[in-house]
Amino acid sequence: MHKAPAIIILGPGSLATAQRIQQRYPQAVIHGLSGRVEGVDQTYASFGDTLRALYQQDTPIIALCAAGIVIRSLACVLSEKGVEPPVLAVAEDGSAVVPLLGGLSGVNVMAREIGEALGVAAAITTSGELRFGTCLLNPPQGYALADIEQGKRFVSDLLAGETVRVEGAAPWLDQAQLPASESARRTIHVGHQARASSRDELLIHPRSVVVGVDTADLQGIRAALKDAGIAEQSLACLLASEHAMADAALHEAAQALGVALRFAAKPGDLRGMVAQALPDAQLIEQANAVIAVASAPVDAERIGRRRGRLAVIGLGPGAAELMVPAVKAELARAQDILGYETYVRMAGPFRADQVQHCTDNREEMQRARHAFELAAQGRSVVVVSSGDPGVFAMAAAVLEALHASSDPAWQRVDLEILPGVSASLATAAQAGAPLGHDFCVMSLSDNLKPWSVIEHRLDLAAQADLVLAFYNPISRSRPWQLGRALEIVRQHRDGNTPVVLGRDIGRPGQTLKVVSLAELVPEMVDMRTMVLLGSSTTCQFPKADGTPWVYTPRWYPSAE
Ligand code: SAH
């Protein structure tokens, strides 16, 4: 199945058309040029980079602009092997739909669907498709063409006047205008068996086979299929016992075979598990596998369930450009999003099918457990932190919850932590390079640790002449702690030491201030501020606009 399409627009003039297309594909995401259009799902800075990235991620692209712009933007990635998603250009007023690329991934089908939604005819240019009313090389979902090169020859033979007959069940061809004849030499053969390739035959495999395995590697699965005379392309999915959910070899095998890996409870033997999942299929028992052959394509989504995934992600400080691409991709695939409301909102917008679970900032352990419960059911779950999830944020809470749990279903969840740009790094970058030499990161919050520990660490870190990065420097419920912390630091550090105060960095209304340690008072700081306090070598000099660059040199004076 294809990913949700991306609808790309350049200006407000095409938003209405984009929205009509989105009604046809409710999962589609409208991308608008930042600063030019309001009311889009996502913004981008560079049209070309965005288009190329989407193309390389195999995302169908519907660009509301001149076909030429799309062609020029994608030209340099076209020769790369691998993906070719559907790419279409649509006139911004919706008067023309031009399929450009992805003939084998259904671009003409999409062009017709969009044309229908906009009330115009799609500009189909594919000969076979025009003549036969269907693209023989692009069978519908649930079927796979055995050999594309052979297929191209086959279609050109038909275009040259050969007749054809259909062997097996090909319901989608009932509507096609094929040059059919009972005595034809050419056949379209639909079946799950492996067959030698022949110039006279267009071989199409229904994805009607499921292989049930306990634990097996790629070779074992391939051997089982081969022994049963079944074509690999007929495979719809692998089915394994849920106890094998974390088995790496199985996941690798499924990936190499390009199919989903599904799991079911296995109360008895393997045969029983497979029979339960596919009650009407014919079963073939092999050494380490039970193969089920159904009479029609199998929808893998309906067989057992998938392995749940839990990703703990960092949004970065706030600005979309500072969010790492892996996090963006994770947010797009998420079914459930958990987190403190402010961060969940920052991570959005979300589609209607994505469930948001907003909670209070303090309910971290409860949130972590909730995330595991959802993921253990097979859902794709994201827990959102700002900055980096491993820096005073959710990743440690999630691991603590897992460590404390004896639930095997939690242990089997596909857990991943995806990093983000932490506030100290984002603030440092704006100020220059205050963290250019050794530094120490501390949270000044005594909610989860005794204040005496904080004082002790501050004293040692200041004595060691480390640059100090303070997270959670102050809050309404912790009004005096920062003042006390500064007293300790001042015992070891000069009043001239530069201090960087970054507030709401990467967010609307951000401010960056540089003051001296002598000038610094707690009133300058709030809970949305990052404090970077220099070492003895941290220095500053004015930029052209008069504001300072702050940096800590990479060298350190020797001790004599
Ligand atoms: N995981 C986060 C930190 C969470 S602790 C990260 O890696 O950035 C929360 C503290 O981080 C706040 O009290 C503040 O000191 C700092 N902080 C988070 N985002 C910030 C931002 N955009 N600008 C300045 N400080 C920020």
Coordinates of C-alpha atoms and ligand atoms in Angstrom, one line a residue:
M1 CA 0.0 0.0 0.0
H2 CA 1.2 3.5 -0.8
K3 CA 2.2 6.1 1.7
A4 CA -0.2 9.1 2.2
P5 CA 0.4 11.5 -0.7
A6 CA 2.1 14.9 -0.2
I7 CA 0.3 17.8 -1.9
I8 CA 2.7 20.6 -2.5
I9 CA 1.6 24.2 -3.1
L10 CA 3.6 27.3 -3.6
G11 CA 1.1 30.0 -2.8
P12 CA -2.4 30.7 -1.5
G13 CA -3.9 30.6 -5.0
S14 CA -3.7 26.8 -5.0
L15 CA -4.9 26.0 -1.5
A16 CA -8.5 25.5 -2.6
T17 CA -7.5 23.0 -5.2
A18 CA -5.2 21.3 -2.7
Q19 CA -8.1 21.0 -0.3
R20 CA -10.3 19.4 -2.9
I21 CA -7.6 16.8 -3.6
Q22 CA -7.2 16.2 0.1
Q23 CA -10.9 15.4 0.4
R24 CA -10.2 12.6 -2.1
Y25 CA -7.2 11.4 0.0
P26 CA -8.0 12.4 3.6
Q27 CA -4.5 11.1 4.7
A28 CA -2.7 13.4 2.4
V29 CA -0.6 16.2 3.9
I30 CA -0.6 19.7 2.3
H31 CA 2.8 21.3 2.3
G32 CA 3.0 25.0 1.8
L33 CA 5.9 27.4 1.2
S34 CA 6.7 28.9 4.6
G35 CA 5.7 32.5 5.0
R36 CA 3.5 32.4 1.8
V37 CA 0.5 30.3 2.8
E38 CA -1.5 29.9 5.9
G39 CA -3.7 26.9 6.7
V40 CA -1.5 24.1 5.4
D41 CA -0.6 21.0 7.3
Q42 CA 3.2 21.5 7.0
T43 CA 5.5 24.2 5.8
Y44 CA 8.7 23.9 3.8
A45 CA 11.6 26.3 3.1
S46 CA 13.0 24.9 -0.2
F47 CA 10.7 23.5 -2.9
G48 CA 13.4 21.5 -4.6
D49 CA 14.8 19.9 -1.4
T50 CA 11.3 19.0 -0.2
L51 CA 10.3 17.4 -3.5
R52 CA 13.5 15.4 -3.7
A53 CA 13.3 14.2 -0.1
L54 CA 9.7 13.1 -0.5
Y55 CA 10.5 11.3 -3.8
Q56 CA 13.4 9.5 -2.1
Q57 CA 11.1 8.5 0.7
D58 CA 8.8 7.0 -1.8
T59 CA 6.0 9.4 -1.0
P60 CA 3.4 10.1 -3.8
I61 CA 3.7 13.7 -4.9
I62 CA 0.9 15.9 -6.1
A63 CA 2.5 19.2 -7.0
L64 CA 0.2 22.2 -7.8
C65 CA 2.5 23.9 -10.2
A66 CA 4.0 23.8 -13.7
A67 CA 5.0 20.3 -14.8
G68 CA 8.4 21.7 -15.8
I69 CA 9.3 22.9 -12.3
V70 CA 8.6 19.4 -11.0
I71 CA 10.7 17.8 -13.7
R72 CA 13.6 20.1 -13.2
S73 CA 13.5 19.6 -9.4
L74 CA 13.5 15.9 -9.6
A75 CA 15.8 15.5 -12.6
C76 CA 18.9 14.8 -10.6
V77 CA 17.4 12.0 -8.5
L78 CA 15.6 10.2 -11.3
S79 CA 18.5 8.0 -12.2
E80 CA 18.9 6.7 -8.7
K81 CA 17.9 3.1 -8.3
G82 CA 15.1 2.1 -6.0
V83 CA 11.9 4.0 -5.5
E84 CA 9.6 5.6 -8.0
P85 CA 6.5 7.0 -6.3
P86 CA 3.7 8.5 -8.4
V87 CA 4.4 12.1 -9.2
L88 CA 1.7 14.4 -10.7
A89 CA 1.5 18.0 -11.7
V90 CA -1.9 19.6 -11.2
A91 CA -2.8 23.1 -12.5
E92 CA -3.3 25.4 -9.5
D93 CA -6.9 26.1 -10.6
G94 CA -7.6 22.3 -10.9
S95 CA -8.1 22.5 -14.7
A96 CA -5.4 19.9 -15.6
V97 CA -4.0 16.7 -14.1
V98 CA -0.7 15.5 -15.6
P99 CA 0.8 12.1 -14.4
L100 CA 4.6 12.5 -14.7
L101 CA 6.3 9.6 -13.1
G102 CA 5.5 6.3 -11.4
G103 CA 3.7 4.4 -14.2
L104 CA 4.4 1.2 -12.3
S105 CA 3.3 2.5 -9.0
G106 CA -0.2 3.6 -10.1
V107 CA 0.3 7.2 -11.2
N108 CA -2.4 6.9 -13.9
V109 CA -4.9 5.5 -11.4
M110 CA -4.2 8.5 -9.1
A111 CA -4.4 10.8 -12.1
R112 CA -7.9 9.5 -12.9
E113 CA -9.0 9.7 -9.2
I114 CA -7.8 13.3 -8.9
G115 CA -9.3 14.1 -12.3
E116 CA -12.6 12.7 -11.1
A117 CA -12.4 14.8 -7.9
L118 CA -11.7 18.0 -9.9
G119 CA -14.1 17.2 -12.7
V120 CA -11.5 17.1 -15.4
A121 CA -10.0 14.4 -17.6
A122 CA -6.5 13.2 -16.7
A123 CA -3.7 13.6 -19.3
I124 CA -3.0 9.9 -19.7
T125 CA -0.2 9.3 -22.2
T126 CA 0.6 5.6 -21.6
S127 CA -0.1 3.6 -24.8
G128 CA -1.0 0.3 -23.2
E129 CA -3.2 2.0 -20.7
L130 CA -5.0 4.0 -23.4
R131 CA -5.6 1.0 -25.6
F132 CA -6.5 -1.5 -23.0
G133 CA -8.0 0.8 -20.3
T134 CA -5.7 -0.6 -17.7
C135 CA -2.0 -0.8 -17.0
L136 CA -1.2 -4.5 -17.3
L137 CA 2.2 -3.9 -15.7
N138 CA 0.6 -2.4 -12.6
P139 CA -1.9 -5.0 -11.3
P140 CA -4.0 -3.8 -8.4
Q141 CA -3.1 -4.1 -4.7
G142 CA -2.9 -7.8 -3.7
Y143 CA -1.2 -8.8 -7.0
A144 CA 2.5 -8.7 -8.1
L145 CA 3.9 -8.8 -11.5
A146 CA 6.6 -11.5 -11.8
D147 CA 9.0 -9.7 -14.2
I148 CA 8.7 -6.1 -15.3
E149 CA 11.1 -6.3 -18.3
Q150 CA 9.4 -9.4 -19.6
G151 CA 6.1 -7.6 -19.0
K152 CA 7.1 -4.6 -21.1
R153 CA 7.8 -6.9 -24.1
F154 CA 4.5 -8.6 -23.6
V155 CA 2.6 -5.4 -23.7
S156 CA 4.4 -4.2 -26.8
D157 CA 3.5 -7.5 -28.5
L158 CA -0.1 -6.9 -27.7
L159 CA 0.1 -3.3 -29.0
A160 CA 1.6 -4.8 -32.2
G161 CA -1.5 -7.0 -32.7
E162 CA -1.1 -10.2 -30.7
T163 CA -4.2 -11.6 -29.0
V164 CA -4.4 -12.8 -25.4
R165 CA -6.3 -15.0 -23.1
V166 CA -6.4 -15.0 -19.3
E167 CA -5.6 -18.1 -17.1
G168 CA -6.6 -17.9 -13.5
A169 CA -8.7 -15.3 -11.6
A170 CA -8.0 -11.7 -12.7
P171 CA -11.2 -9.9 -11.7
W172 CA -9.7 -6.4 -12.4
L173 CA -9.3 -7.4 -16.1
D174 CA -13.1 -7.9 -16.5
Q175 CA -13.5 -4.2 -17.4
A176 CA -10.4 -4.0 -19.6
Q177 CA -10.5 -3.9 -23.4
L178 CA -8.0 -6.6 -24.1
P179 CA -7.6 -8.2 -27.6
A180 CA -9.0 -11.4 -26.2
S181 CA -9.2 -14.7 -28.1
E182 CA -9.6 -18.3 -26.9
S183 CA -6.9 -19.4 -29.4
A184 CA -4.4 -16.7 -28.4
R185 CA -0.8 -17.7 -28.0
R186 CA -0.2 -15.1 -25.4
T187 CA -1.6 -15.7 -21.9
I188 CA -1.9 -13.6 -18.8
H189 CA -1.4 -16.2 -16.1
V190 CA -2.5 -15.5 -12.5
G191 CA -1.4 -17.9 -9.9
H192 CA 0.8 -18.4 -6.8
Q193 CA 3.0 -21.1 -8.3
A194 CA 6.6 -20.5 -9.3
R195 CA 6.9 -20.8 -13.1
A196 CA 9.7 -20.4 -15.6
S197 CA 9.5 -17.1 -17.4
S198 CA 8.2 -17.3 -20.9
R199 CA 8.0 -14.6 -23.6
D200 CA 4.4 -15.7 -24.3
E201 CA 3.2 -15.3 -20.7
L202 CA 2.5 -12.4 -18.5
L203 CA 2.9 -13.9 -15.0
I204 CA 1.0 -12.2 -12.2
H205 CA 1.1 -13.6 -8.6
P206 CA -1.7 -13.0 -6.2
R207 CA -0.4 -12.3 -2.8
S208 CA -2.4 -15.1 -1.3
V209 CA 0.3 -17.0 0.6
V210 CA 1.2 -16.7 4.3
V211 CA 4.1 -18.5 5.8
G212 CA 3.8 -19.4 9.5
V213 CA 7.2 -19.8 11.3
D214 CA 8.4 -20.3 14.8
T215 CA 11.8 -18.8 14.3
A216 CA 13.4 -18.9 10.9
D217 CA 15.8 -17.0 8.8
L218 CA 15.5 -15.8 5.3
Q219 CA 17.1 -18.9 3.8
G220 CA 14.8 -21.2 5.7
I221 CA 11.7 -19.4 4.5
R222 CA 12.9 -19.3 0.9
A223 CA 13.7 -23.0 1.0
A224 CA 10.2 -23.8 2.4
L225 CA 8.6 -21.8 -0.5
K226 CA 10.8 -23.3 -3.1
D227 CA 10.0 -26.9 -1.9
A228 CA 6.3 -26.1 -2.1
G229 CA 6.7 -24.7 -5.6
I230 CA 5.4 -21.3 -4.6
A231 CA 6.6 -18.0 -6.0
E232 CA 8.2 -15.6 -3.5
Q233 CA 6.1 -12.8 -4.9
S234 CA 2.9 -14.6 -3.8
L235 CA 3.9 -14.1 -0.2
A236 CA 1.5 -11.7 1.6
C237 CA 3.1 -11.8 5.0
L238 CA 5.0 -13.9 7.5
L239 CA 3.1 -15.0 10.6
A240 CA 5.0 -15.9 13.8
S241 CA 4.2 -16.6 17.4
E242 CA 4.0 -13.4 19.5
H243 CA 6.9 -14.9 21.6
A244 CA 9.1 -14.3 18.6
M245 CA 8.2 -10.6 18.3
A246 CA 11.7 -9.4 19.1
D247 CA 13.5 -12.0 17.0
A248 CA 15.9 -10.0 14.8
A249 CA 16.3 -12.8 12.2
L250 CA 12.6 -12.9 11.5
H251 CA 12.4 -9.1 11.1
E252 CA 15.3 -9.2 8.7
A253 CA 13.8 -12.0 6.7
A254 CA 10.5 -10.1 6.4
Q255 CA 12.3 -7.0 5.3
A256 CA 14.4 -8.9 2.7
L257 CA 11.2 -10.5 1.4
G258 CA 9.4 -7.1 1.3
V259 CA 6.5 -8.4 3.3
A260 CA 4.9 -7.6 6.7
L261 CA 5.7 -9.6 9.8
R262 CA 2.5 -10.4 11.8
F263 CA 2.1 -12.1 15.1
A264 CA -0.5 -14.3 16.8
A265 CA -0.9 -16.2 20.0
K266 CA 0.2 -19.8 19.7
P267 CA -1.7 -21.9 22.2
G268 CA -0.9 -25.2 20.5
D269 CA 1.4 -26.0 17.5
L270 CA 2.3 -23.9 14.5
R271 CA -0.2 -25.6 12.2
G272 CA -3.0 -24.7 14.7
M273 CA -1.8 -21.1 14.8
V274 CA -1.8 -20.7 11.0
A275 CA -5.1 -22.5 10.6
Q276 CA -6.7 -20.2 13.1
A277 CA -5.4 -17.1 11.3
L278 CA -6.5 -18.3 7.9
P279 CA -9.4 -20.8 8.4
D280 CA -10.2 -21.3 4.7
A281 CA -6.7 -21.7 3.4
Q282 CA -5.0 -24.8 2.2
L283 CA -2.1 -25.7 4.5
I284 CA 1.2 -27.2 3.4
E285 CA 3.6 -28.4 6.2
Q286 CA 7.3 -28.0 5.7
A287 CA 10.3 -28.7 8.0
N288 CA 10.2 -25.4 9.9
A289 CA 7.2 -23.7 8.4
V290 CA 3.5 -24.1 7.7
I291 CA 2.4 -22.5 4.4
A292 CA -1.1 -21.3 4.0
V293 CA -2.4 -20.8 0.4
A294 CA -5.6 -18.8 0.3
S295 CA -7.9 -18.7 -2.8
A296 CA -7.6 -14.9 -3.1
P297 CA -5.1 -12.2 -2.1
V298 CA -4.7 -11.9 1.7
D299 CA -4.7 -8.5 3.4
A300 CA -1.8 -8.7 5.8
E301 CA -3.4 -6.1 8.1
R302 CA -6.1 -8.7 8.9
I303 CA -3.7 -11.5 9.9
G304 CA -2.8 -11.5 13.5
R305 CA -1.3 -8.2 14.6
R306 CA 1.8 -6.2 14.2
R307 CA 4.6 -5.7 16.6
G308 CA 4.0 -2.5 18.5
R309 CA 6.4 0.4 18.4
L310 CA 7.3 3.0 20.9
A311 CA 9.5 5.9 19.9
V312 CA 10.6 8.5 22.4
I313 CA 11.3 11.5 20.3
G314 CA 12.9 14.9 20.8
L315 CA 11.3 17.8 19.0
G316 CA 14.3 20.1 19.3
P317 CA 13.8 23.5 20.8
G318 CA 10.7 24.3 18.8
A319 CA 11.5 25.5 15.2
A320 CA 10.6 22.9 12.6
E321 CA 13.9 23.3 10.9
L322 CA 15.7 22.1 14.0
M323 CA 13.7 18.8 14.2
V324 CA 15.7 15.9 12.9
P325 CA 14.2 14.1 9.8
A326 CA 13.9 10.7 11.7
V327 CA 11.6 12.4 14.2
K328 CA 9.5 13.9 11.4
A329 CA 9.1 10.5 9.8
E330 CA 8.2 8.9 13.2
L331 CA 5.5 11.6 13.8
A332 CA 4.0 10.8 10.4
R333 CA 3.7 7.1 11.1
A334 CA 2.5 7.5 14.7
Q335 CA -1.0 6.3 15.7
D336 CA -0.9 7.6 19.2
I337 CA 1.0 10.7 20.5
L338 CA 1.6 11.1 24.2
G339 CA 3.1 14.0 26.0
Y340 CA 2.7 17.3 27.8
E341 CA 0.1 19.3 26.0
T342 CA 2.4 22.1 25.0
Y343 CA 4.8 19.7 23.3
V344 CA 2.1 17.6 21.7
R345 CA 0.7 20.8 20.2
M346 CA 4.2 21.7 19.0
A347 CA 4.7 18.3 17.4
G348 CA 1.4 18.7 15.4
P349 CA -0.6 19.2 13.4
F350 CA -1.9 15.7 13.3
R351 CA -4.2 13.8 11.0
A352 CA -7.7 12.9 12.1
D353 CA -6.7 9.3 12.5
Q354 CA -3.9 10.1 15.0
V355 CA -4.9 10.0 18.6
Q356 CA -3.5 12.7 20.9
H357 CA -3.1 11.9 24.6
C358 CA -2.2 15.1 26.4
T359 CA -1.3 14.9 30.0
D360 CA 0.1 17.1 32.7
N361 CA 3.9 17.7 32.8
R362 CA 4.3 15.8 36.1
E363 CA 2.7 12.6 35.2
E364 CA 5.7 11.2 33.5
M365 CA 5.8 7.6 34.9
Q366 CA 2.1 7.2 34.3
R367 CA 2.5 8.5 30.7
A368 CA 5.4 6.1 30.2
R369 CA 3.3 3.1 31.3
H370 CA 0.4 4.2 29.2
A371 CA 2.7 4.4 26.2
F372 CA 3.8 0.8 26.8
E373 CA 0.2 -0.4 27.2
L374 CA -0.7 1.1 23.8
A375 CA 2.4 -0.2 22.1
A376 CA 2.0 -3.7 23.5
Q377 CA -1.4 -3.8 21.7
G378 CA 0.4 -3.4 18.4
R379 CA 0.1 0.3 18.0
S380 CA 2.7 2.8 16.8
V381 CA 3.2 5.2 19.7
V382 CA 5.2 8.3 20.1
V383 CA 6.2 10.0 23.4
V384 CA 7.1 13.6 22.8
S385 CA 9.8 15.6 24.6
S386 CA 11.1 19.0 23.8
G387 CA 14.8 19.3 23.0
D388 CA 16.4 15.9 23.4
P389 CA 14.3 13.1 25.0
G390 CA 17.3 11.9 27.0
V391 CA 18.1 15.2 28.6
F392 CA 15.9 15.7 31.7
A393 CA 12.9 14.3 29.7
M394 CA 10.9 11.2 28.9
A395 CA 13.5 8.7 27.6
A396 CA 14.7 7.9 31.1
A397 CA 11.1 7.7 32.4
V398 CA 10.2 5.2 29.7
L399 CA 13.2 3.0 30.4
E400 CA 12.5 3.1 34.1
A401 CA 9.0 2.0 33.5
L402 CA 10.2 -0.9 31.2
H403 CA 12.9 -1.9 33.7
A404 CA 10.3 -2.1 36.5
S405 CA 7.9 -4.1 34.4
S406 CA 7.7 -7.9 34.2
D407 CA 5.1 -7.9 31.4
P408 CA 6.6 -9.8 28.5
A409 CA 4.4 -7.9 26.1
W410 CA 6.2 -4.7 27.1
Q411 CA 9.6 -6.2 26.6
R412 CA 8.7 -7.2 23.1
V413 CA 7.7 -3.7 22.0
D414 CA 10.0 -2.2 19.3
L415 CA 11.4 0.6 21.5
E416 CA 13.6 3.4 20.0
I417 CA 14.8 6.7 21.3
L418 CA 15.3 9.4 18.6
P419 CA 17.4 12.4 19.6
G420 CA 16.7 16.1 19.3
V421 CA 18.6 19.3 19.6
S422 CA 18.7 20.1 23.3
A423 CA 18.0 23.6 24.6
S424 CA 21.6 24.1 25.7
L425 CA 22.9 23.3 22.2
A426 CA 20.3 25.5 20.5
T427 CA 21.0 28.4 22.8
A428 CA 24.8 27.9 22.5
A429 CA 24.6 28.0 18.7
Q430 CA 22.8 31.3 18.8
A431 CA 25.2 32.9 21.2
G432 CA 28.3 31.6 19.4
A433 CA 30.2 28.7 21.0
P434 CA 30.0 29.0 24.8
L435 CA 30.2 25.2 25.0
G436 CA 33.3 25.0 22.9
H437 CA 35.3 23.5 25.8
D438 CA 34.5 21.1 28.7
F439 CA 31.1 21.8 30.2
C440 CA 28.7 20.5 32.7
V441 CA 24.9 20.1 32.3
M442 CA 22.7 20.3 35.4
S443 CA 19.1 20.6 36.2
L444 CA 18.5 23.0 39.1
S445 CA 15.2 21.4 40.0
D446 CA 15.1 19.8 43.4
N447 CA 11.8 18.1 42.6
L448 CA 13.5 14.7 42.0
K449 CA 16.8 15.1 43.9
P450 CA 17.8 16.6 47.2
W451 CA 19.0 20.3 47.1
S452 CA 22.2 19.3 49.0
V453 CA 23.3 17.1 46.0
I454 CA 22.7 20.1 43.7
E455 CA 24.8 22.4 45.9
H456 CA 27.6 19.9 46.2
R457 CA 27.8 19.3 42.4
L458 CA 27.6 23.1 41.7
D459 CA 30.5 23.7 44.0
L460 CA 32.6 21.0 42.4
A461 CA 31.7 21.9 38.8
A462 CA 32.4 25.6 39.5
Q463 CA 35.7 24.7 41.2
A464 CA 36.6 22.5 38.2
D465 CA 36.2 25.6 35.9
L466 CA 33.6 23.9 33.7
V467 CA 31.1 26.0 31.7
L468 CA 27.8 25.4 33.4
A469 CA 24.5 24.8 31.5
F470 CA 21.5 25.1 33.8
Y471 CA 18.2 23.5 32.8
N472 CA 15.0 24.2 34.9
P473 CA 16.8 27.1 36.5
I474 CA 13.8 28.5 38.4
S475 CA 10.1 28.2 38.8
R476 CA 7.3 29.5 40.9
S477 CA 7.5 26.6 43.3
R478 CA 11.4 26.9 43.4
P479 CA 11.9 30.7 43.8
W480 CA 15.1 30.8 45.9
Q481 CA 17.3 28.0 44.5
L482 CA 18.8 29.9 41.6
G483 CA 20.0 32.7 43.9
R484 CA 21.7 30.2 46.2
A485 CA 23.2 28.5 43.1
L486 CA 24.8 31.8 42.0
E487 CA 26.2 32.4 45.4
I488 CA 28.1 29.1 45.2
V489 CA 29.3 29.8 41.6
R490 CA 30.5 33.3 42.6
Q491 CA 32.8 31.8 45.2
H492 CA 34.9 30.3 42.3
R493 CA 34.2 32.6 39.3
D494 CA 34.9 36.2 38.4
G495 CA 32.1 38.8 38.1
N496 CA 33.1 39.5 34.5
T497 CA 32.3 35.9 33.4
P498 CA 29.8 36.0 30.5
V499 CA 26.4 34.4 31.0
V500 CA 24.1 33.6 28.1
L501 CA 20.3 33.6 28.8
G502 CA 18.3 32.0 26.0
R503 CA 14.5 32.2 26.5
D504 CA 12.1 30.3 24.2
I505 CA 14.9 29.6 21.8
G506 CA 13.6 28.4 18.5
R507 CA 10.1 29.4 19.4
P508 CA 8.0 32.6 18.7
G509 CA 9.2 35.5 20.7
Q510 CA 12.7 34.0 21.5
T511 CA 15.2 36.2 23.3
L512 CA 18.9 35.9 23.8
K513 CA 20.8 38.0 26.3
V514 CA 24.4 38.1 27.4
V515 CA 25.1 39.5 30.9
S516 CA 28.0 39.3 33.3
L517 CA 27.9 37.0 36.3
A518 CA 28.0 40.1 38.5
E519 CA 24.9 41.6 36.8
L520 CA 22.9 38.3 36.8
V521 CA 19.9 38.3 39.1
P522 CA 17.3 35.5 39.3
E523 CA 14.6 38.0 38.1
M524 CA 16.2 37.8 34.6
V525 CA 15.5 34.1 34.4
D526 CA 12.3 32.0 34.3
M527 CA 11.5 28.4 33.6
R528 CA 11.6 28.9 29.9
T529 CA 15.2 30.1 30.1
M530 CA 18.4 28.2 29.5
V531 CA 21.4 29.6 31.5
L532 CA 24.9 29.1 30.1
L533 CA 27.4 30.3 32.6
G534 CA 31.0 30.7 31.2
S535 CA 34.3 29.4 32.6
S536 CA 37.4 31.4 33.3
T537 CA 38.3 31.3 29.5
T538 CA 34.8 32.1 28.1
C539 CA 35.0 35.4 26.3
Q540 CA 33.0 37.7 24.0
F541 CA 33.4 40.3 21.3
P542 CA 30.9 42.4 19.3
K543 CA 29.4 41.3 16.0
A544 CA 28.8 43.8 13.2
D545 CA 25.4 44.7 14.7
G546 CA 26.9 45.4 18.2
T547 CA 25.5 42.3 19.9
P548 CA 28.2 39.9 21.2
W549 CA 29.6 36.6 20.1
V550 CA 30.3 34.4 23.1
Y551 CA 32.7 31.5 22.9
T552 CA 34.9 29.3 25.0
P553 CA 38.2 28.6 23.3
R554 CA 39.1 24.9 22.6
W555 CA 42.5 25.3 24.3
Y556 CA 43.1 25.7 28.0
P557 CA 46.1 27.5 29.6
S558 CA 48.6 25.1 31.1
A559 CA 48.9 24.9 34.9
E560 CA 52.3 26.5 35.6
Ligands
SAH1 N1 14.6 17.8 27.1 C1 14.7 19.3 27.1 C2 14.9 19.8 28.5 C3 13.8 19.7 29.4 S1 14.0 20.5 30.9 C4 15.9 19.6 26.2 O1 16.7 18.7 25.9 O2 16.0 20.8 25.8 C5 13.2 22.0 30.6 C6 14.2 23.1 30.7 O3 14.9 23.2 29.5 C7 13.5 24.5 30.8 O4 13.3 24.8 32.2 C8 14.6 25.4 30.2 O5 15.6 25.6 31.1 C9 15.1 24.6 29.1 N2 14.5 24.8 27.8 C10 13.8 23.9 27.1 N3 13.4 24.4 25.9 C11 13.9 25.6 25.8 C12 14.0 26.7 24.9 N4 13.3 26.5 23.7 N5 14.6 27.8 25.1 C13 15.3 27.9 26.3 N6 15.3 27.0 27.2 C14 14.7 25.9 27.0

